[in-house]
mmCIF file of N, CA, C and O in Angstrom:
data_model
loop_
_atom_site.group_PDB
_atom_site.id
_atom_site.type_symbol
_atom_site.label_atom_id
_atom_site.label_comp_id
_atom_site.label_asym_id
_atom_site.label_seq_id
_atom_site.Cartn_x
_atom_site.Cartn_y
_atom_site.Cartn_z
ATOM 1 N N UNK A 1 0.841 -1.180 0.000
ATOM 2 C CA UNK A 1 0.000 0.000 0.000
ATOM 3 C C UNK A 1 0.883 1.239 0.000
ATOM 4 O O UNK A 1 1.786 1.409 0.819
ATOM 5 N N UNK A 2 0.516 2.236 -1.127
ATOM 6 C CA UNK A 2 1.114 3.517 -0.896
ATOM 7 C C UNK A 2 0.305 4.698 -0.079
ATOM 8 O O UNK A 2 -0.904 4.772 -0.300
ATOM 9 N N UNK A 3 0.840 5.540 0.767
ATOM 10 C CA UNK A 3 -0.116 6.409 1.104
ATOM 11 C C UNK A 3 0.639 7.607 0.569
ATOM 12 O O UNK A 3 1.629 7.907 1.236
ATOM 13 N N UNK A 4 0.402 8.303 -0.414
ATOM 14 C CA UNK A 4 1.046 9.503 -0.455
ATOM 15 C C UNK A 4 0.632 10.732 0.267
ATOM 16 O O UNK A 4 -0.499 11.218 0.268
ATOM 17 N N UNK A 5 1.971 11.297 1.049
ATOM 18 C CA UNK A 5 1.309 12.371 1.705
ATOM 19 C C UNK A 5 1.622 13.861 1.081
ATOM 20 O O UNK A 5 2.719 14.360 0.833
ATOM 21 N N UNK A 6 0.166 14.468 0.891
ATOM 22 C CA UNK A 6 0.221 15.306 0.171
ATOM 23 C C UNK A 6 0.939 17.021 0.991
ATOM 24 O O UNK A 6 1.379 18.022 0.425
ATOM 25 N N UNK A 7 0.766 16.696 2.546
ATOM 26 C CA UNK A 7 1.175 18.054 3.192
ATOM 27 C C UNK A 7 1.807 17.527 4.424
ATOM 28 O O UNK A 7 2.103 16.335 4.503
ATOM 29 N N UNK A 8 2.040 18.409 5.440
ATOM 30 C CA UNK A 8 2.698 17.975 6.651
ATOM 31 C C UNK A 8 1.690 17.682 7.593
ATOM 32 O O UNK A 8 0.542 18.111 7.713
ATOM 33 N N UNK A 9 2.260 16.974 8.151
ATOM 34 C CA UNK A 9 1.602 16.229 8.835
ATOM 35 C C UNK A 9 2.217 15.053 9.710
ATOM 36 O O UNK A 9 3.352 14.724 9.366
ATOM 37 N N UNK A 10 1.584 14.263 10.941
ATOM 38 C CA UNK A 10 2.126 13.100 11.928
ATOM 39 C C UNK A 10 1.081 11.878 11.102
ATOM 40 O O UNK A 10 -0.010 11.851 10.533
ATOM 41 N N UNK A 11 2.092 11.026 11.421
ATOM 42 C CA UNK A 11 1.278 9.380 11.521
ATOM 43 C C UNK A 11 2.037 8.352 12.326
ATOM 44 O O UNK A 11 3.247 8.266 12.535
ATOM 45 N N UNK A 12 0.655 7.307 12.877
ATOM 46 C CA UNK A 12 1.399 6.652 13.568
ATOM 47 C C UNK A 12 1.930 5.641 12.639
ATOM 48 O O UNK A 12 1.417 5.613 11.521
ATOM 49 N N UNK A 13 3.029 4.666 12.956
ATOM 50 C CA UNK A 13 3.672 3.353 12.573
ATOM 51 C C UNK A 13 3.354 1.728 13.161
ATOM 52 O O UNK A 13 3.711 1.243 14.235
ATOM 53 N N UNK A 14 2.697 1.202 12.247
ATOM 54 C CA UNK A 14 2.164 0.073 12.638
ATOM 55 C C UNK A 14 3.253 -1.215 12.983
ATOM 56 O O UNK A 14 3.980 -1.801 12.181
ATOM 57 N N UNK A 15 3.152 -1.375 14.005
ATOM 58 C CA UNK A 15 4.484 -2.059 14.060
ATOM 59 C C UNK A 15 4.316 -3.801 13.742
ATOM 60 O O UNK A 15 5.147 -4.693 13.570
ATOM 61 N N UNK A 16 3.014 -3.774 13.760
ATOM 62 C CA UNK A 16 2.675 -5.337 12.825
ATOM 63 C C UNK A 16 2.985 -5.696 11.642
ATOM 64 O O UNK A 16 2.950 -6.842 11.194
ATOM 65 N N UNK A 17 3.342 -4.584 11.022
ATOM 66 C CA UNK A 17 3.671 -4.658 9.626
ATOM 67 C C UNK A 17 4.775 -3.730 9.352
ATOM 68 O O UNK A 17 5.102 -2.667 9.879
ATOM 69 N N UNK A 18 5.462 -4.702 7.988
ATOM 70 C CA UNK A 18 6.944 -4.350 8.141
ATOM 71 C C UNK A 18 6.593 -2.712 7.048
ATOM 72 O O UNK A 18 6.359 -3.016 5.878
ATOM 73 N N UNK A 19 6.557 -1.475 7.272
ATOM 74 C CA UNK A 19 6.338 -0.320 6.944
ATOM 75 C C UNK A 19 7.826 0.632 7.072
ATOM 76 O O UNK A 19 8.390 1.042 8.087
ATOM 77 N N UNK A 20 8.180 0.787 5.680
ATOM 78 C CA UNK A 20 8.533 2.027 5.710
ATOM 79 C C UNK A 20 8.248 3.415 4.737
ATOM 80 O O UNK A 20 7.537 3.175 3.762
ATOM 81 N N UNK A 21 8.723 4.867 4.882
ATOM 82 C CA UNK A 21 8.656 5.371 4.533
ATOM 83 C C UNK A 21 10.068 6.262 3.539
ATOM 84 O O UNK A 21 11.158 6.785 3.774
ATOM 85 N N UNK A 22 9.164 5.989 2.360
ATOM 86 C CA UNK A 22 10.105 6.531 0.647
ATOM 87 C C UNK A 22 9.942 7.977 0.983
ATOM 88 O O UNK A 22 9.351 8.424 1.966
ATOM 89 N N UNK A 23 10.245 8.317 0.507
ATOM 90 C CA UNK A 23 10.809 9.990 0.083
ATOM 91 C C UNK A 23 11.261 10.036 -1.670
ATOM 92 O O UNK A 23 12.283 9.434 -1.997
ATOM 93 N N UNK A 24 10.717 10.529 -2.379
ATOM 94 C CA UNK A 24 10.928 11.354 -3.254
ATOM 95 C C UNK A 24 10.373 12.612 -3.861
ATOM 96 O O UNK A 24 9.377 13.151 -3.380
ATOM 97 N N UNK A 25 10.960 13.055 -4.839
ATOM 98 C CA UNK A 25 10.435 14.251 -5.580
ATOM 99 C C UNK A 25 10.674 13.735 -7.130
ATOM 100 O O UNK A 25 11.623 13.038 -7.488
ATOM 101 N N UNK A 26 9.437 14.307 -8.112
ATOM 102 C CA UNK A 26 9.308 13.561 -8.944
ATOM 103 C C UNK A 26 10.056 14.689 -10.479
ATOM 104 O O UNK A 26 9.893 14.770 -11.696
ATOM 105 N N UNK A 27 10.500 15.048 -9.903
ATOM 106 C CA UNK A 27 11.405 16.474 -10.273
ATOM 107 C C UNK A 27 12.769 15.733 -10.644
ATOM 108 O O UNK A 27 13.248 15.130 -11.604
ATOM 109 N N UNK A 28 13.231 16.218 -8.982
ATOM 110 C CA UNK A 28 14.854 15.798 -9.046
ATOM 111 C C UNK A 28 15.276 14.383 -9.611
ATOM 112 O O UNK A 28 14.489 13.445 -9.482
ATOM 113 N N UNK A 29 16.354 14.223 -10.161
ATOM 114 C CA UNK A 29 16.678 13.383 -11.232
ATOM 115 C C UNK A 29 18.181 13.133 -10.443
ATOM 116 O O UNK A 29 18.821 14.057 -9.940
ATOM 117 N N UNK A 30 18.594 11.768 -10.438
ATOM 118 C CA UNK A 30 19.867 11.420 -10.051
ATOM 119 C C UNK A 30 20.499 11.989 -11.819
ATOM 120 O O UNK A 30 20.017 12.644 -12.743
ATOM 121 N N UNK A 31 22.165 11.090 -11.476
ATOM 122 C CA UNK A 31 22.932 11.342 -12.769
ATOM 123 C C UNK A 31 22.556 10.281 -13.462
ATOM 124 O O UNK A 31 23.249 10.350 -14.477
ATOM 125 N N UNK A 32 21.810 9.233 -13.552
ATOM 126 C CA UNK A 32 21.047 8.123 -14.462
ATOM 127 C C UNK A 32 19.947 9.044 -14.795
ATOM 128 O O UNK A 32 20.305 8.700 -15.921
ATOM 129 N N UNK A 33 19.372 9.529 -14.888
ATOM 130 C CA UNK A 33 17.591 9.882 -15.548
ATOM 131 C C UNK A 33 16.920 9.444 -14.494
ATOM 132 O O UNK A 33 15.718 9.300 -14.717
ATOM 133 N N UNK A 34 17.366 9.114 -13.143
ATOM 134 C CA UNK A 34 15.864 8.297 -12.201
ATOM 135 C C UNK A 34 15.411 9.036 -11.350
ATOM 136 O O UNK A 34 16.201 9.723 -10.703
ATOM 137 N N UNK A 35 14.465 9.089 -11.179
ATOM 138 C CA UNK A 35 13.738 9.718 -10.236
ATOM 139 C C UNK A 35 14.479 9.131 -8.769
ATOM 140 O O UNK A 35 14.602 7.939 -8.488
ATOM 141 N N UNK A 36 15.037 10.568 -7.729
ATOM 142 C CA UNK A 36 15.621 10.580 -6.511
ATOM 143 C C UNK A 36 14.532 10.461 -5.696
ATOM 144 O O UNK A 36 13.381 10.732 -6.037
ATOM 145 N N UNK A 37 15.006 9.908 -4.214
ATOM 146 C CA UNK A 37 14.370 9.007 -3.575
ATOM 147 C C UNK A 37 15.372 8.496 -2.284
ATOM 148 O O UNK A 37 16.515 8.152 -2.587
ATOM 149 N N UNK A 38 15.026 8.454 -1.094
ATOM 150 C CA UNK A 38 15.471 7.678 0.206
ATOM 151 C C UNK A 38 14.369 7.086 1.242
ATOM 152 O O UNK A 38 13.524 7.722 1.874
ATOM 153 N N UNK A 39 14.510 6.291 1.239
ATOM 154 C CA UNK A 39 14.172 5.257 2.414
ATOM 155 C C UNK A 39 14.414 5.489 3.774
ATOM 156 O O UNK A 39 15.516 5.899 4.138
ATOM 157 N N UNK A 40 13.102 5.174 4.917
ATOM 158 C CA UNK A 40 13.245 5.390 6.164
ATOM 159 C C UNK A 40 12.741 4.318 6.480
ATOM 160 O O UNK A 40 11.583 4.142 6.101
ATOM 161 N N UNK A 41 13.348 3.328 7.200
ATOM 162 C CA UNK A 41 12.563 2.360 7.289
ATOM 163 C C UNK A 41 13.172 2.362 9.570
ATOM 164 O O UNK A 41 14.290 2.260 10.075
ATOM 165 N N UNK A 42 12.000 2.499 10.118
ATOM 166 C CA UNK A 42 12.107 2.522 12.046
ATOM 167 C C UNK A 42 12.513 1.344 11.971
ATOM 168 O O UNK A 42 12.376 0.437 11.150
ATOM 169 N N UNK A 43 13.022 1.463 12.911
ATOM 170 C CA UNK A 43 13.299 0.042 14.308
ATOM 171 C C UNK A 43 12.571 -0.053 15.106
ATOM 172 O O UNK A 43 12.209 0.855 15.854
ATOM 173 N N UNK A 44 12.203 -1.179 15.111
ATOM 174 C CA UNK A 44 11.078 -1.718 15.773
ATOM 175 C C UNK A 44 11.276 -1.846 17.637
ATOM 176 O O UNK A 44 10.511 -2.410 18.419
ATOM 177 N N UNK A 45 12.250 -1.291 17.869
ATOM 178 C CA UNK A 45 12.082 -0.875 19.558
ATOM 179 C C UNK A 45 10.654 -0.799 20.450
ATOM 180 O O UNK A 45 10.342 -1.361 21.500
ATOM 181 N N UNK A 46 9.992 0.045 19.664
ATOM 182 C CA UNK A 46 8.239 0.714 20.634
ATOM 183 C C UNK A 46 8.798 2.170 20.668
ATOM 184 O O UNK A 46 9.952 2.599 20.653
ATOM 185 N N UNK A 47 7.677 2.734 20.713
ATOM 186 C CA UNK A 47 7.780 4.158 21.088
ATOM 187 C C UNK A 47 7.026 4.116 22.336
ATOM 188 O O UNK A 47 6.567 3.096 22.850
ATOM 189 N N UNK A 48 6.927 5.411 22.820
ATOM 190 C CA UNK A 48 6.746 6.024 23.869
ATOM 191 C C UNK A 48 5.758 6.862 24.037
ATOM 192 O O UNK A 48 5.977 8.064 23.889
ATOM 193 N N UNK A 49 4.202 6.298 24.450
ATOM 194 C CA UNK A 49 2.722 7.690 23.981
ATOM 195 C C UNK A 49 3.127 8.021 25.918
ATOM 196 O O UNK A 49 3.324 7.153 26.769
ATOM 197 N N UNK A 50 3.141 9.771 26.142
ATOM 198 C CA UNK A 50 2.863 10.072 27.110
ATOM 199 C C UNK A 50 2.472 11.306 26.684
ATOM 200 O O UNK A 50 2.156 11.459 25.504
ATOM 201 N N UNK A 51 2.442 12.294 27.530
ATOM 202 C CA UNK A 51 1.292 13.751 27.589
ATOM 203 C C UNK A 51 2.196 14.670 26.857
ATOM 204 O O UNK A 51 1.644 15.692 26.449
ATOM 205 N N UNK A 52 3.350 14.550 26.620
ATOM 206 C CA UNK A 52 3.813 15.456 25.195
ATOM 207 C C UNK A 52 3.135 15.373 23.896
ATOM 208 O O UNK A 52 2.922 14.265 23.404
ATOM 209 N N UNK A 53 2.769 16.480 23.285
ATOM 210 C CA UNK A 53 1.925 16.042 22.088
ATOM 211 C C UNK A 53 2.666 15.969 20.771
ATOM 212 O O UNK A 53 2.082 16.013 19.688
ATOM 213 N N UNK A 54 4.153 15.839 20.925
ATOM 214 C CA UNK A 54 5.417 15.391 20.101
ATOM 215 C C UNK A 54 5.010 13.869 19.467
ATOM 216 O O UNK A 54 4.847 13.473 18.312
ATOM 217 N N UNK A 55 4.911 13.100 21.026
ATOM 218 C CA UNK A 55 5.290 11.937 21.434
ATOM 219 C C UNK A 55 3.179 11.007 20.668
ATOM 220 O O UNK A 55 2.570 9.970 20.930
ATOM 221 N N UNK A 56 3.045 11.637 20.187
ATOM 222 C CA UNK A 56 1.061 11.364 19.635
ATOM 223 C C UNK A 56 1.520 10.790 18.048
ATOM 224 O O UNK A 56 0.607 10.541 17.261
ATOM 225 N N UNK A 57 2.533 10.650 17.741
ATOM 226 C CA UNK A 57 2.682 9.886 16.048
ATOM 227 C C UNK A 57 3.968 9.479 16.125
ATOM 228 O O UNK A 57 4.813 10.255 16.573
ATOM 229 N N UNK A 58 4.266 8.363 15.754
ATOM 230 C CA UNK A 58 5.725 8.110 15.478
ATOM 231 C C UNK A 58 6.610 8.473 14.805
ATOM 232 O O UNK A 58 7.800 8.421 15.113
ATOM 233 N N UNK A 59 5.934 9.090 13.309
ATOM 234 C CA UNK A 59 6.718 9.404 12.374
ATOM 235 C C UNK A 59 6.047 11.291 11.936
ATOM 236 O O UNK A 59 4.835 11.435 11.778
ATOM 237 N N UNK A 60 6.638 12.051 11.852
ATOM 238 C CA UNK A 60 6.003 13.795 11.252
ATOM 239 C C UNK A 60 7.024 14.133 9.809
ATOM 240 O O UNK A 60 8.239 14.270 9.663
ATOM 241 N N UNK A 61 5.682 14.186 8.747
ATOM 242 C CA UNK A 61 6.600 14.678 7.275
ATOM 243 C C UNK A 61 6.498 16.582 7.862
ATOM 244 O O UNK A 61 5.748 17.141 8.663
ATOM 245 N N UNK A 62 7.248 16.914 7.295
ATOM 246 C CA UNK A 62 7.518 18.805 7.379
ATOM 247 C C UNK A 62 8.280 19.157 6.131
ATOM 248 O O UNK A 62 9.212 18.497 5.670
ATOM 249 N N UNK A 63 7.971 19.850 5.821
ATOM 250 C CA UNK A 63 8.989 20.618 4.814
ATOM 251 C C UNK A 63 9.862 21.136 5.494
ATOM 252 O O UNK A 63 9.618 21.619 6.599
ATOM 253 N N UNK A 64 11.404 21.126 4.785
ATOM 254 C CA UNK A 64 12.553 21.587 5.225
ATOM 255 C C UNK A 64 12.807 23.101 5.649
ATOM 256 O O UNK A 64 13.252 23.909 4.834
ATOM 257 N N UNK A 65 12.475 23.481 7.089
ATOM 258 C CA UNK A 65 12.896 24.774 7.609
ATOM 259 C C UNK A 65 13.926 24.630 8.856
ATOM 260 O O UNK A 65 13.967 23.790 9.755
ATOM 261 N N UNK A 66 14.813 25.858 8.557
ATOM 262 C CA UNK A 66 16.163 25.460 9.640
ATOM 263 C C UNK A 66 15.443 26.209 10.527
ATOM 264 O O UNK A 66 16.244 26.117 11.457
ATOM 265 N N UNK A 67 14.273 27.094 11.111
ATOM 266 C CA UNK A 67 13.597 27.277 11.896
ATOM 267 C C UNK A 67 12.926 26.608 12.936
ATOM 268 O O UNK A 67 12.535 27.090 13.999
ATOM 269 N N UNK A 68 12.804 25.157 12.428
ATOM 270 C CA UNK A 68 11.833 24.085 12.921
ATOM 271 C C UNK A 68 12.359 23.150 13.246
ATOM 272 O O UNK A 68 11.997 22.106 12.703
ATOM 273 N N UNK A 69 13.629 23.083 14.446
ATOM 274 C CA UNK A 69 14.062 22.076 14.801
ATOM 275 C C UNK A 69 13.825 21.362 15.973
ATOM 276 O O UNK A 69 14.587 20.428 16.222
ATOM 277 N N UNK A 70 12.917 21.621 16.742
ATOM 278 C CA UNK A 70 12.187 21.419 18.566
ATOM 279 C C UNK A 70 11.217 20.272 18.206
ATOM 280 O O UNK A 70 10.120 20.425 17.668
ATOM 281 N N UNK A 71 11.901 18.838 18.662
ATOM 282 C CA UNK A 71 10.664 18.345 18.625
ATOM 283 C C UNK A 71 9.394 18.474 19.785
ATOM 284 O O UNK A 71 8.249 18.023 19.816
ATOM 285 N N UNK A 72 9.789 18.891 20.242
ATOM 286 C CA UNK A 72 8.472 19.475 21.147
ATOM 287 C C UNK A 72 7.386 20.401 20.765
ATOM 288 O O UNK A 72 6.315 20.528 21.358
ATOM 289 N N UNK A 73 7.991 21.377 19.140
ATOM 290 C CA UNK A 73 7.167 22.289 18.970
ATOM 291 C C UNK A 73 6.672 21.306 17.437
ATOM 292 O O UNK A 73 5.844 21.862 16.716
ATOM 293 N N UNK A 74 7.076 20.202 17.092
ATOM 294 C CA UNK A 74 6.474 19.836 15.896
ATOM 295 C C UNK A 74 4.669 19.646 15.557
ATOM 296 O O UNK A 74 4.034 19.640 14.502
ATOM 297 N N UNK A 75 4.264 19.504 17.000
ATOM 298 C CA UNK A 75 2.367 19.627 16.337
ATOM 299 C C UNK A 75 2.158 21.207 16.026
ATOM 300 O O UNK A 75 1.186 21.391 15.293
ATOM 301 N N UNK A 76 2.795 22.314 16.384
ATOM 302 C CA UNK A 76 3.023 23.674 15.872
ATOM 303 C C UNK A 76 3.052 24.183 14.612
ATOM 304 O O UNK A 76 2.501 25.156 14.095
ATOM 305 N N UNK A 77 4.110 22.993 14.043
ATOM 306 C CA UNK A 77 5.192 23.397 12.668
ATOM 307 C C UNK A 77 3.711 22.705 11.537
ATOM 308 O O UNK A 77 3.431 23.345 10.524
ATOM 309 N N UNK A 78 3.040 21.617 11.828
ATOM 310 C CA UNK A 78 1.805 20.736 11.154
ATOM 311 C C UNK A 78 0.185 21.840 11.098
ATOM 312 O O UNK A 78 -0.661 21.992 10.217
ATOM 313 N N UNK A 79 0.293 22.247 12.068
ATOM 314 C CA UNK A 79 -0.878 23.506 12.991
ATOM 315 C C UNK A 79 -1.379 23.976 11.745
ATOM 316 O O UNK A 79 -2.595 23.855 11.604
ATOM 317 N N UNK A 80 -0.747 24.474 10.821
ATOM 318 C CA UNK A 80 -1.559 24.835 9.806
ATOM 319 C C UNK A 80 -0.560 24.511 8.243
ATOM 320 O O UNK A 80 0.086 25.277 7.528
ATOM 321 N N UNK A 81 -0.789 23.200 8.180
ATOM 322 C CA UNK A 81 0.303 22.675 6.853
ATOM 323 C C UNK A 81 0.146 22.769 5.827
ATOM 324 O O UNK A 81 -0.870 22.761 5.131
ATOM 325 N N UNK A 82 1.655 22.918 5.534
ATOM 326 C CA UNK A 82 2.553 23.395 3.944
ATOM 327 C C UNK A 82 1.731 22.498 3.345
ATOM 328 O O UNK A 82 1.153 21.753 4.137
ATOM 329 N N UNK A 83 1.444 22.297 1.926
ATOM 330 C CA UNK A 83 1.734 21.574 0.906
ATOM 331 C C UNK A 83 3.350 21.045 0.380
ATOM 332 O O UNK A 83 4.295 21.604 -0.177
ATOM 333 N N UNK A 84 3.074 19.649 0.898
ATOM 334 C CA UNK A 84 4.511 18.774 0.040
ATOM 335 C C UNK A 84 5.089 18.567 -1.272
ATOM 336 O O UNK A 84 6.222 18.209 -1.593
ATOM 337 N N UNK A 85 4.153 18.843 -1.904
ATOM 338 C CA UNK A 85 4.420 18.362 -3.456
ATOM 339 C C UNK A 85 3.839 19.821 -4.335
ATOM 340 O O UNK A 85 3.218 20.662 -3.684
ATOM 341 N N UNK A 86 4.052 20.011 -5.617
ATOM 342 C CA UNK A 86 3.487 21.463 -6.545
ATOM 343 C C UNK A 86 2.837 20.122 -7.960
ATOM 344 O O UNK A 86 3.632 19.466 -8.633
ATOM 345 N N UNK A 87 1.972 20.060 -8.040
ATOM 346 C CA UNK A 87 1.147 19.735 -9.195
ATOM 347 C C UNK A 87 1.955 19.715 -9.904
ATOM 348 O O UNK A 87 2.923 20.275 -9.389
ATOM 349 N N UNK A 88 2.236 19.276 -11.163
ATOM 350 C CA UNK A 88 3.073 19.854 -12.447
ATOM 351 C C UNK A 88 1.903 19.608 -13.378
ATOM 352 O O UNK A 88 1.995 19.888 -14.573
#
């Protein structure tokens, strides 16, 4: 199953199933012609739900700001979300 995510945003990680998360842009081009792309794939450790509202998704997409580095303030940075991708 793909879920593409279209803006920023948290989700949780199902740890029953082996899930990870791709990254690309359908733009950028390695030096072959291929569409660029990286892999995140968790370790299956467990996370940690307590009363931080950081700690409410396992995984948060954001667009890249050197402003936005607190994970404590990341349900903030989602509060009213970017768009990830531009139509072409």
């Amino acid at each position: 199953m793909i879920l593409l995510i279209r803006q920023e945003s948290g989700f949780p990680w199902d740890p029953l199933k082996f899930q990870t998360l791709r990254i690309s842009d359908r733009i950028l081009k390695n030096s072959r012609g291929h569409e660029s792309s990286y892999r995140l794939v968790p370790l299956r450790y467990g996370n940690i739900r307590n009363a931080e509202p950081y700690t409410r998704f396992d995984m948060w997409v954001t667009r890249r700001d050197d402003g936005q580095m607190s994970p404590r303030r990341l349900p903030t940075y989602v509060s009213t979300p970017d768009p990830l991708w531009i139509p072409i």
